Amino acid sequence: MAMADQNASGSFRLSMLIYDSRYRSMTIQVIVLIMVVLGVVWLVDNLLSNLSALDKDPNFGFLWETSGYDINQRLIEYSSQSTHFRAAEVGLLNTLLVAVVGCFFATLLGVSIGVMRLSKNWIVSRLMTVYIETFRNVPVLLWIVFAMAIFIEVFPQPKAFRGDNATAHMIGDAVAFTNRGIYIPRLEFHEGSSFVVYTLIASIIGIFLFGKWAKAHQEATGQILPTFWIKLGILIIPALVVFFVMGKPIQMFYPELKGFNFKGGLHLRNSLIALTLALVIYTSAFIAEAVRAGIMAISKGQTEAALALGLRPKRVMSLVVLPQALRVIVPPLISQYLNLTKNSSLAIAVGYMDITGTLGGITLNQTGRELECILLLMIIYLTISLSISMVMNIYNNSVKLKER
Amino acid sequence: MSGQSYIRTEMLPEQPAPLGETGIPHWLRENMFSNWLNGIVSVVAMAFVAYVLYLFLPWAIQGTWGYGSRTECLEAVGGDAACWGVIRDRFNQLMFGFYPYAEQWRPMLAFVLMLVAVAPILFDKLPRKMLMFSALYPFIGAWLLWGGTIWTPLMVLAGFFIGYIVFRIAEGLLGDLVGIILAILATVIWWLFLVGPVIGFLGGTEATADAAATPGLLPWGIESVKSSDFGGLMLSLTIGTSGIVLSFPLGIILALGRQSDMFLVKTFSVIYIEFIRGVPLITLLFVAHVLLNYFLPPGTSFDLILRVVIMVTMFAAAYMAEIIRGGLAALPTGQYEAADALGLDYWKSMRLIIMPQALKISIPGIVGTFIGLFKDTTLVSIIGLMDPVGLTNAIRGTTDWNGIVWELYLFIAVMFWIFTFSMSRYSMYLERKLQTGH
């Protein structure tokens, strides 16, 4: 007893900070903290003295100055009289545009290729292997400049579409592939078109509700409804009815050759298409590998058991294999979405004005505010990345195997 | 009953398989034409392959390797064939950038030595003594590439020995923790303050603004080459390899930090990893390009390639840390407990028990990170370095080869493909070899 007392209250020696496991981790943490703080102080001190030597001070006021440069690809109103902040907004929206469109198509393409890679058809599976190994083993930057070169070198000039002996032709008088970009029909919304849009939104909600009801119905009675066709009907028929009742308020405007260029349609710029295309084919190769790994991770017993229950091969895939494979597929899929978003910053190589091109490119060069611009750029990308991984983690948790 | 038997005593000769169950027709039916849908798909796929080859092969084969400019080439072969002449004409540049021609044996030697250094790491059948050379290789390689006095790599290397000696002395007197701290301190002090003067004394200094050149005591060395002359595949390999080599230990430390029980260590590791993984590499390269000098003491500026290597290393280390953390987390807790029960301290248990197993699990991911890092070296073209992709713009800008596109891109793509594809095959081989399960 006496000895225990002696130990508990006993004399604290300095060496116990190192040798006693009770204090040891505290000592290490304090040392680490001091080193990190010293390091940060050193960096900030260097930074401040460097900046003062250059007569600069950290200041974000430049964001509200007139930018003075044009951005040809924009989703919101912008002119060279707008502020740098507005330019950054335009760039951010352009980044998000490529990211969202890219993720969508990369998933579609990746999943199909991943499934086809497992095809029993020898030539199909070999072709998909070649696709995957080709596209994922070459740097994405090379694919981006390559795609851009294809658009510029292979597609005809707009003037090739002119005259009776034109060398190039529009596809169905609606789509024109030119070396200045792709022209597609544009939708014009007239008065009353809002009703059509509302109907469409209501239909989509209706489809969800119907899906739930159909599932409940199936669980209650065992009857399987042809949900796909009914859903398609719900989507199309009411919208079409409203469309004709309102007197066709939405019209298509076809691109036409006027002067040296096409007018009237929607102009998809080369840089946007090339960047998206390259990111999609590159990322889809990785997604295909994730999908293949996910499907192969499901033990054969699952398929055999489902077949033994009398399920048709199609339903085995959709009801038994895919839901389980999804758990394996989703985490790598998240990181591929993140990669695609981050790789979209390579837009600068083809002159697409994303956030790196505006805030980290022209704004930085014009204002000379490297520190502020790059800091903002990093914060923006960090926010996007963390949001994507948060959303996908929520989804991942909802499909996760519930373990006891 | 003798001689009468209803049981056959000798084997019947093996009969050939029924017609249609063997050979090429059977294989074709099983794998390509098992039903009508499959048959159509196969025919379409074959037609596609044939069409692509029809487009590509004549172009590639009829192309010419001669001629020194695109106009000459087009006159000779017409527009429908490749002008491979650009590869022949610019091969040296695509490999070495603007590295002095007379010194190009050095990067080649460095590359060959790299293969020698990597071999014992890749294949464990080779003698273990070769690992000594692998450990020394970074210094030899850097010296061969950049040149200069031999004392630079030797003195930097000496820092490790000084650290080790300090550690052995301090460990005996004051315990291992103090030993590690003192060893790190001694090494850092040596590198920061003493290496420069010692190298100057032994190898001599070059003339600067305020001091004339001084001859060294033992001025042994080779001609030094500026980093701005680096380019081509050599630049990609230099950045890629240094990034890989440096990010690996950093990644291990970060992974251990993130798995640690110590709150502060863990927090710092998490912040670092998540920050780096959340931003694109190009922003980090911008930092290397325009910002890194701001964070260093006024007046210091070191060359762009070194700054890029630092940022690439920091970038890859975060990814590496996450992969290794995955491996650490996948180990059963029993392994950690068993190591503790054996009385091993933290570093010993990590080194002897945990890490070998965790690294083995993470090999596919680690190789994947390496492949990604190597591919990402092309991004340096955006900040103006002359890697192969950056060189394409330079070459296409010359009057000789203005307008050349496919031949160059194809060549570079194949070059990268060979490296990355062989790395991924190696990873698969290693996975198979290390499999201890069933």
PDB file of C-alpha atoms in Angstrom, chain B residues 172-404:
ATOM      1  CA  GLY B 172      22.551   4.714 -25.522  1.00  0.00           C
ATOM      2  CA  LEU B 173      22.721   7.728 -23.242  1.00  0.00           C
ATOM      3  CA  LEU B 174      19.245   9.263 -23.374  1.00  0.00           C
ATOM      4  CA  GLY B 175      16.812   6.750 -24.892  1.00  0.00           C
ATOM      5  CA  ASP B 176      15.439   6.262 -28.378  1.00  0.00           C
ATOM      6  CA  LEU B 177      12.966   9.150 -28.528  1.00  0.00           C
ATOM      7  CA  VAL B 178      15.598  11.731 -27.660  1.00  0.00           C
ATOM      8  CA  GLY B 179      17.934   9.869 -29.987  1.00  0.00           C
ATOM      9  CA  ILE B 180      15.552  10.242 -32.937  1.00  0.00           C
ATOM     10  CA  ILE B 181      14.983  13.933 -32.243  1.00  0.00           C
ATOM     11  CA  LEU B 182      18.686  14.688 -31.903  1.00  0.00           C
ATOM     12  CA  ALA B 183      19.525  12.665 -34.998  1.00  0.00           C
ATOM     13  CA  ILE B 184      16.971  14.587 -37.069  1.00  0.00           C
ATOM     14  CA  LEU B 185      18.239  17.883 -35.667  1.00  0.00           C
ATOM     15  CA  ALA B 186      21.858  17.040 -36.418  1.00  0.00           C
ATOM     16  CA  THR B 187      21.052  15.951 -39.955  1.00  0.00           C
ATOM     17  CA  VAL B 188      18.988  19.052 -40.679  1.00  0.00           C
ATOM     18  CA  ILE B 189      21.659  21.370 -39.268  1.00  0.00           C
ATOM     19  CA  TRP B 190      24.282  19.591 -41.337  1.00  0.00           C
ATOM     20  CA  TRP B 191      22.244  19.939 -44.523  1.00  0.00           C
ATOM     21  CA  LEU B 192      21.124  23.502 -43.964  1.00  0.00           C
ATOM     22  CA  PHE B 193      24.298  25.141 -42.717  1.00  0.00           C
ATOM     23  CA  LEU B 194      27.350  22.962 -43.147  1.00  0.00           C
ATOM     24  CA  VAL B 195      26.997  21.133 -46.446  1.00  0.00           C
ATOM     25  CA  GLY B 196      27.295  24.283 -48.559  1.00  0.00           C
ATOM     26  CA  PRO B 197      30.631  25.494 -47.119  1.00  0.00           C
ATOM     27  CA  VAL B 198      32.099  21.987 -47.056  1.00  0.00           C
ATOM     28  CA  ILE B 199      31.219  21.419 -50.711  1.00  0.00           C
ATOM     29  CA  GLY B 200      32.621  24.858 -51.531  1.00  0.00           C
ATOM     30  CA  PHE B 201      35.824  24.018 -49.728  1.00  0.00           C
ATOM     31  CA  LEU B 202      36.296  20.626 -51.359  1.00  0.00           C
ATOM     32  CA  GLY B 203      34.822  21.122 -54.800  1.00  0.00           C
ATOM     33  CA  GLY B 204      35.214  24.837 -55.348  1.00  0.00           C
ATOM     34  CA  THR B 205      32.549  27.490 -55.943  1.00  0.00           C
ATOM     35  CA  GLU B 206      31.405  29.218 -59.076  1.00  0.00           C
ATOM     36  CA  ALA B 207      31.673  32.953 -59.516  1.00  0.00           C
ATOM     37  CA  THR B 208      28.716  34.904 -58.113  1.00  0.00           C
ATOM     38  CA  ALA B 209      27.855  38.584 -57.967  1.00  0.00           C
ATOM     39  CA  ASP B 210      29.854  39.309 -54.815  1.00  0.00           C
ATOM     40  CA  ALA B 211      32.523  36.636 -54.886  1.00  0.00           C
ATOM     41  CA  ALA B 212      34.925  35.318 -57.447  1.00  0.00           C
ATOM     42  CA  ALA B 213      35.195  31.632 -58.168  1.00  0.00           C
ATOM     43  CA  THR B 214      37.388  29.725 -55.799  1.00  0.00           C
ATOM     44  CA  PRO B 215      39.178  26.548 -56.752  1.00  0.00           C
ATOM     45  CA  GLY B 216      38.344  23.613 -54.551  1.00  0.00           C
ATOM     46  CA  LEU B 217      40.720  21.366 -52.708  1.00  0.00           C
ATOM     47  CA  LEU B 218      39.697  18.324 -54.714  1.00  0.00           C
ATOM     48  CA  PRO B 219      37.736  19.594 -57.701  1.00  0.00           C
ATOM     49  CA  TRP B 220      36.525  16.236 -58.972  1.00  0.00           C
ATOM     50  CA  GLY B 221      33.345  16.289 -60.971  1.00  0.00           C
ATOM     51  CA  ILE B 222      31.590  16.348 -64.295  1.00  0.00           C
ATOM     52  CA  GLU B 223      30.159  19.223 -66.240  1.00  0.00           C
ATOM     53  CA  SER B 224      27.007  20.484 -64.627  1.00  0.00           C
ATOM     54  CA  VAL B 225      23.815  20.787 -66.642  1.00  0.00           C
ATOM     55  CA  LYS B 226      21.110  23.351 -65.936  1.00  0.00           C
ATOM     56  CA  SER B 227      17.648  22.046 -65.142  1.00  0.00           C
ATOM     57  CA  SER B 228      16.187  24.273 -67.832  1.00  0.00           C
ATOM     58  CA  ASP B 229      17.929  22.058 -70.400  1.00  0.00           C
ATOM     59  CA  PHE B 230      16.082  18.990 -69.138  1.00  0.00           C
ATOM     60  CA  GLY B 231      13.241  17.843 -71.300  1.00  0.00           C
ATOM     61  CA  GLY B 232      11.482  15.054 -73.104  1.00  0.00           C
ATOM     62  CA  LEU B 233      11.006  11.595 -71.714  1.00  0.00           C
ATOM     63  CA  MET B 234      14.034  12.126 -69.498  1.00  0.00           C
ATOM     64  CA  LEU B 235      12.239  14.946 -67.682  1.00  0.00           C
ATOM     65  CA  SER B 236       9.121  12.832 -67.200  1.00  0.00           C
ATOM     66  CA  LEU B 237      11.197   9.977 -65.846  1.00  0.00           C
ATOM     67  CA  THR B 238      13.206  12.276 -63.567  1.00  0.00           C
ATOM     68  CA  ILE B 239      10.131  13.903 -62.039  1.00  0.00           C
ATOM     69  CA  GLY B 240       8.203  10.648 -61.931  1.00  0.00           C
ATOM     70  CA  THR B 241      10.972   8.605 -60.346  1.00  0.00           C
ATOM     71  CA  SER B 242      11.952  11.190 -57.763  1.00  0.00           C
ATOM     72  CA  GLY B 243       8.286  11.692 -56.904  1.00  0.00           C
ATOM     73  CA  ILE B 244       7.814   7.956 -56.480  1.00  0.00           C
ATOM     74  CA  VAL B 245      10.937   7.432 -54.399  1.00  0.00           C
ATOM     75  CA  LEU B 246      10.333  10.419 -52.114  1.00  0.00           C
ATOM     76  CA  SER B 247       6.582  10.051 -51.717  1.00  0.00           C
ATOM     77  CA  PHE B 248       6.779   6.456 -50.526  1.00  0.00           C
ATOM     78  CA  PRO B 249       8.425   7.066 -47.110  1.00  0.00           C
ATOM     79  CA  LEU B 250       6.421  10.266 -46.650  1.00  0.00           C
ATOM     80  CA  GLY B 251       3.249   8.345 -47.406  1.00  0.00           C
ATOM     81  CA  ILE B 252       4.103   5.677 -44.831  1.00  0.00           C
ATOM     82  CA  ILE B 253       4.709   8.324 -42.168  1.00  0.00           C
ATOM     83  CA  LEU B 254       1.438  10.093 -42.994  1.00  0.00           C
ATOM     84  CA  ALA B 255      -0.480   6.826 -42.936  1.00  0.00           C
ATOM     85  CA  LEU B 256       0.956   5.954 -39.525  1.00  0.00           C
ATOM     86  CA  GLY B 257       0.137   9.482 -38.373  1.00  0.00           C
ATOM     87  CA  ARG B 258      -3.444   9.139 -39.470  1.00  0.00           C
ATOM     88  CA  GLN B 259      -3.765   5.781 -37.705  1.00  0.00           C
ATOM     89  CA  SER B 260      -2.134   7.125 -34.559  1.00  0.00           C
ATOM     90  CA  ASP B 261      -3.854   7.440 -31.175  1.00  0.00           C
ATOM     91  CA  MET B 262      -2.309  10.843 -30.622  1.00  0.00           C
ATOM     92  CA  PHE B 263      -4.928  13.456 -31.341  1.00  0.00           C
ATOM     93  CA  LEU B 264      -2.683  16.209 -32.668  1.00  0.00           C
ATOM     94  CA  VAL B 265      -0.586  13.934 -34.872  1.00  0.00           C
ATOM     95  CA  LYS B 266      -3.741  12.442 -36.294  1.00  0.00           C
ATOM     96  CA  THR B 267      -5.400  15.825 -36.903  1.00  0.00           C
ATOM     97  CA  PHE B 268      -2.407  17.233 -38.727  1.00  0.00           C
ATOM     98  CA  SER B 269      -2.144  14.143 -40.905  1.00  0.00           C
ATOM     99  CA  VAL B 270      -5.862  14.205 -41.751  1.00  0.00           C
ATOM    100  CA  ILE B 271      -5.780  17.909 -42.626  1.00  0.00           C
ATOM    101  CA  TYR B 272      -2.761  17.434 -44.858  1.00  0.00           C
ATOM    102  CA  ILE B 273      -4.100  14.369 -46.637  1.00  0.00           C
ATOM    103  CA  GLU B 274      -7.586  15.715 -47.209  1.00  0.00           C
ATOM    104  CA  PHE B 275      -6.323  19.079 -48.368  1.00  0.00           C
ATOM    105  CA  ILE B 276      -3.935  17.643 -50.911  1.00  0.00           C
ATOM    106  CA  ARG B 277      -6.441  15.107 -52.176  1.00  0.00           C
ATOM    107  CA  GLY B 278      -9.080  17.781 -52.533  1.00  0.00           C
ATOM    108  CA  VAL B 279      -7.197  20.025 -54.923  1.00  0.00           C
ATOM    109  CA  PRO B 280      -6.067  19.238 -58.474  1.00  0.00           C
ATOM    110  CA  LEU B 281      -2.365  18.694 -59.104  1.00  0.00           C
ATOM    111  CA  ILE B 282      -2.331  21.637 -61.482  1.00  0.00           C
ATOM    112  CA  THR B 283      -3.017  24.073 -58.644  1.00  0.00           C
ATOM    113  CA  LEU B 284      -0.060  22.601 -56.748  1.00  0.00           C
ATOM    114  CA  LEU B 285       2.073  23.024 -59.847  1.00  0.00           C
ATOM    115  CA  PHE B 286       0.958  26.652 -59.996  1.00  0.00           C
ATOM    116  CA  VAL B 287       2.169  26.933 -56.420  1.00  0.00           C
ATOM    117  CA  ALA B 288       5.519  25.479 -57.479  1.00  0.00           C
ATOM    118  CA  HIS B 289       5.647  27.800 -60.444  1.00  0.00           C
ATOM    119  CA  VAL B 290       4.732  31.162 -58.937  1.00  0.00           C
ATOM    120  CA  LEU B 291       4.181  30.821 -55.221  1.00  0.00           C
ATOM    121  CA  LEU B 292       6.726  28.553 -53.591  1.00  0.00           C
ATOM    122  CA  ASN B 293       9.471  31.160 -53.612  1.00  0.00           C
ATOM    123  CA  TYR B 294       7.215  33.428 -51.546  1.00  0.00           C
ATOM    124  CA  PHE B 295       7.299  30.913 -48.721  1.00  0.00           C
ATOM    125  CA  LEU B 296      11.066  30.660 -48.597  1.00  0.00           C
ATOM    126  CA  PRO B 297      13.489  33.119 -47.020  1.00  0.00           C
ATOM    127  CA  PRO B 298      13.875  36.252 -49.161  1.00  0.00           C
ATOM    128  CA  GLY B 299      16.530  35.822 -51.800  1.00  0.00           C
ATOM    129  CA  THR B 300      16.411  32.059 -52.033  1.00  0.00           C
ATOM    130  CA  SER B 301      15.328  30.686 -55.304  1.00  0.00           C
ATOM    131  CA  PHE B 302      15.967  27.211 -56.521  1.00  0.00           C
ATOM    132  CA  ASP B 303      15.171  25.764 -59.837  1.00  0.00           C
ATOM    133  CA  LEU B 304      11.752  24.984 -61.171  1.00  0.00           C
ATOM    134  CA  ILE B 305      12.258  21.245 -61.576  1.00  0.00           C
ATOM    135  CA  LEU B 306      13.205  20.873 -57.949  1.00  0.00           C
ATOM    136  CA  ARG B 307      10.139  22.876 -56.910  1.00  0.00           C
ATOM    137  CA  VAL B 308       7.956  20.712 -59.148  1.00  0.00           C
ATOM    138  CA  VAL B 309       9.453  17.558 -57.654  1.00  0.00           C
ATOM    139  CA  ILE B 310       8.655  18.860 -54.158  1.00  0.00           C
ATOM    140  CA  MET B 311       5.029  19.564 -55.013  1.00  0.00           C
ATOM    141  CA  VAL B 312       4.586  16.313 -56.938  1.00  0.00           C
ATOM    142  CA  THR B 313       6.025  14.437 -53.960  1.00  0.00           C
ATOM    143  CA  MET B 314       3.665  16.169 -51.557  1.00  0.00           C
ATOM    144  CA  PHE B 315       0.794  15.363 -53.885  1.00  0.00           C
ATOM    145  CA  ALA B 316       1.620  11.693 -54.331  1.00  0.00           C
ATOM    146  CA  ALA B 317       2.381  11.218 -50.630  1.00  0.00           C
ATOM    147  CA  ALA B 318      -1.208  12.031 -49.670  1.00  0.00           C
ATOM    148  CA  TYR B 319      -2.575   9.411 -52.069  1.00  0.00           C
ATOM    149  CA  MET B 320       0.050   6.937 -50.962  1.00  0.00           C
ATOM    150  CA  ALA B 321      -0.905   7.542 -47.332  1.00  0.00           C
ATOM    151  CA  GLU B 322      -4.531   6.707 -48.015  1.00  0.00           C
ATOM    152  CA  ILE B 323      -3.600   3.492 -49.824  1.00  0.00           C
ATOM    153  CA  ILE B 324      -1.293   2.370 -47.016  1.00  0.00           C
ATOM    154  CA  ARG B 325      -3.885   3.342 -44.411  1.00  0.00           C
ATOM    155  CA  GLY B 326      -6.269   1.016 -46.242  1.00  0.00           C
ATOM    156  CA  GLY B 327      -3.709  -1.741 -45.856  1.00  0.00           C
ATOM    157  CA  LEU B 328      -3.196  -0.955 -42.167  1.00  0.00           C
ATOM    158  CA  ALA B 329      -6.941  -0.970 -41.539  1.00  0.00           C
ATOM    159  CA  ALA B 330      -7.360  -4.273 -43.368  1.00  0.00           C
ATOM    160  CA  LEU B 331      -5.024  -6.091 -40.974  1.00  0.00           C
ATOM    161  CA  PRO B 332      -6.823  -7.972 -38.228  1.00  0.00           C
ATOM    162  CA  THR B 333      -6.444  -6.392 -34.759  1.00  0.00           C
ATOM    163  CA  GLY B 334      -4.893  -9.655 -33.609  1.00  0.00           C
ATOM    164  CA  GLN B 335      -1.707  -8.773 -35.471  1.00  0.00           C
ATOM    165  CA  TYR B 336      -1.337  -5.508 -33.541  1.00  0.00           C
ATOM    166  CA  GLU B 337      -2.129  -7.220 -30.247  1.00  0.00           C
ATOM    167  CA  ALA B 338       0.251 -10.077 -30.934  1.00  0.00           C
ATOM    168  CA  ALA B 339       3.058  -7.632 -31.689  1.00  0.00           C
ATOM    169  CA  ASP B 340       2.332  -5.832 -28.406  1.00  0.00           C
ATOM    170  CA  ALA B 341       2.192  -9.119 -26.539  1.00  0.00           C
ATOM    171  CA  LEU B 342       5.649  -9.995 -27.818  1.00  0.00           C
ATOM    172  CA  GLY B 343       6.892  -6.866 -26.082  1.00  0.00           C
ATOM    173  CA  LEU B 344       7.886  -5.072 -29.251  1.00  0.00           C
ATOM    174  CA  ASP B 345       7.888  -1.309 -29.074  1.00  0.00           C
ATOM    175  CA  TYR B 346       5.912   0.771 -31.574  1.00  0.00           C
ATOM    176  CA  TRP B 347       8.566   1.130 -34.275  1.00  0.00           C
ATOM    177  CA  LYS B 348       9.706  -2.459 -34.008  1.00  0.00           C
ATOM    178  CA  SER B 349       6.180  -3.808 -34.224  1.00  0.00           C
ATOM    179  CA  MET B 350       5.485  -1.587 -37.206  1.00  0.00           C
ATOM    180  CA  ARG B 351       8.701  -2.521 -38.964  1.00  0.00           C
ATOM    181  CA  LEU B 352       8.651  -6.238 -38.290  1.00  0.00           C
ATOM    182  CA  ILE B 353       4.989  -7.199 -38.025  1.00  0.00           C
ATOM    183  CA  ILE B 354       2.531  -4.629 -39.315  1.00  0.00           C
ATOM    184  CA  MET B 355       4.152  -2.871 -42.259  1.00  0.00           C
ATOM    185  CA  PRO B 356       5.276  -5.932 -44.226  1.00  0.00           C
ATOM    186  CA  GLN B 357       1.736  -7.248 -44.186  1.00  0.00           C
ATOM    187  CA  ALA B 358       0.025  -3.891 -44.718  1.00  0.00           C
ATOM    188  CA  LEU B 359       2.287  -2.987 -47.636  1.00  0.00           C
ATOM    189  CA  LYS B 360       1.659  -6.343 -49.214  1.00  0.00           C
ATOM    190  CA  ILE B 361      -2.090  -5.734 -49.147  1.00  0.00           C
ATOM    191  CA  SER B 362      -1.635  -2.275 -50.594  1.00  0.00           C
ATOM    192  CA  ILE B 363       0.642  -3.208 -53.496  1.00  0.00           C
ATOM    193  CA  PRO B 364      -1.982  -2.856 -56.252  1.00  0.00           C
ATOM    194  CA  GLY B 365      -2.941   0.554 -54.925  1.00  0.00           C
ATOM    195  CA  ILE B 366       0.666   1.660 -54.550  1.00  0.00           C
ATOM    196  CA  VAL B 367       1.524   0.682 -58.098  1.00  0.00           C
ATOM    197  CA  GLY B 368      -1.670   2.395 -59.212  1.00  0.00           C
ATOM    198  CA  THR B 369      -0.507   5.595 -57.523  1.00  0.00           C
ATOM    199  CA  PHE B 370       2.887   5.282 -59.178  1.00  0.00           C
ATOM    200  CA  ILE B 371       1.250   4.878 -62.575  1.00  0.00           C
ATOM    201  CA  GLY B 372      -0.966   7.883 -61.906  1.00  0.00           C
ATOM    202  CA  LEU B 373       2.036   9.927 -60.795  1.00  0.00           C
ATOM    203  CA  PHE B 374       3.983   9.031 -63.912  1.00  0.00           C
ATOM    204  CA  LYS B 375       1.060   9.998 -66.125  1.00  0.00           C
ATOM    205  CA  ASP B 376       0.584  13.212 -64.165  1.00  0.00           C
ATOM    206  CA  THR B 377       4.119  14.330 -64.973  1.00  0.00           C
ATOM    207  CA  THR B 378       2.697  15.463 -68.329  1.00  0.00           C
ATOM    208  CA  LEU B 379       0.971  18.293 -66.459  1.00  0.00           C
ATOM    209  CA  VAL B 380       4.265  20.099 -66.107  1.00  0.00           C
ATOM    210  CA  SER B 381       3.890  21.104 -69.751  1.00  0.00           C
ATOM    211  CA  ILE B 382       1.184  23.516 -68.579  1.00  0.00           C
ATOM    212  CA  ILE B 383       3.641  25.470 -66.473  1.00  0.00           C
ATOM    213  CA  GLY B 384       6.083  25.601 -69.364  1.00  0.00           C
ATOM    214  CA  LEU B 385       8.448  22.687 -68.795  1.00  0.00           C
ATOM    215  CA  MET B 386       9.488  20.770 -71.889  1.00  0.00           C
ATOM    216  CA  ASP B 387       8.166  17.301 -71.214  1.00  0.00           C
ATOM    217  CA  PRO B 388       7.069  15.282 -74.283  1.00  0.00           C
ATOM    218  CA  VAL B 389       3.643  16.933 -74.371  1.00  0.00           C
ATOM    219  CA  GLY B 390       5.210  20.370 -73.979  1.00  0.00           C
ATOM    220  CA  LEU B 391       7.643  19.523 -76.780  1.00  0.00           C
ATOM    221  CA  THR B 392       4.812  18.714 -79.189  1.00  0.00           C
ATOM    222  CA  ASN B 393       3.781  22.364 -79.089  1.00  0.00           C
ATOM    223  CA  ALA B 394       7.383  23.463 -79.607  1.00  0.00           C
ATOM    224  CA  ILE B 395       7.879  21.067 -82.512  1.00  0.00           C
ATOM    225  CA  ARG B 396       4.561  21.959 -84.120  1.00  0.00           C
ATOM    226  CA  GLY B 397       5.564  25.599 -83.852  1.00  0.00           C
ATOM    227  CA  THR B 398       8.669  25.204 -86.001  1.00  0.00           C
ATOM    228  CA  THR B 399       8.467  25.958 -89.718  1.00  0.00           C
ATOM    229  CA  ASP B 400       9.682  22.471 -90.596  1.00  0.00           C
ATOM    230  CA  TRP B 401       6.987  20.578 -88.810  1.00  0.00           C
ATOM    231  CA  ASN B 402       4.162  23.083 -88.654  1.00  0.00           C
ATOM    232  CA  GLY B 403       0.846  21.243 -88.821  1.00  0.00           C
ATOM    233  CA  ILE B 404       2.076  17.805 -87.808  1.00  0.00           C
TER     234      ILE B 404
END
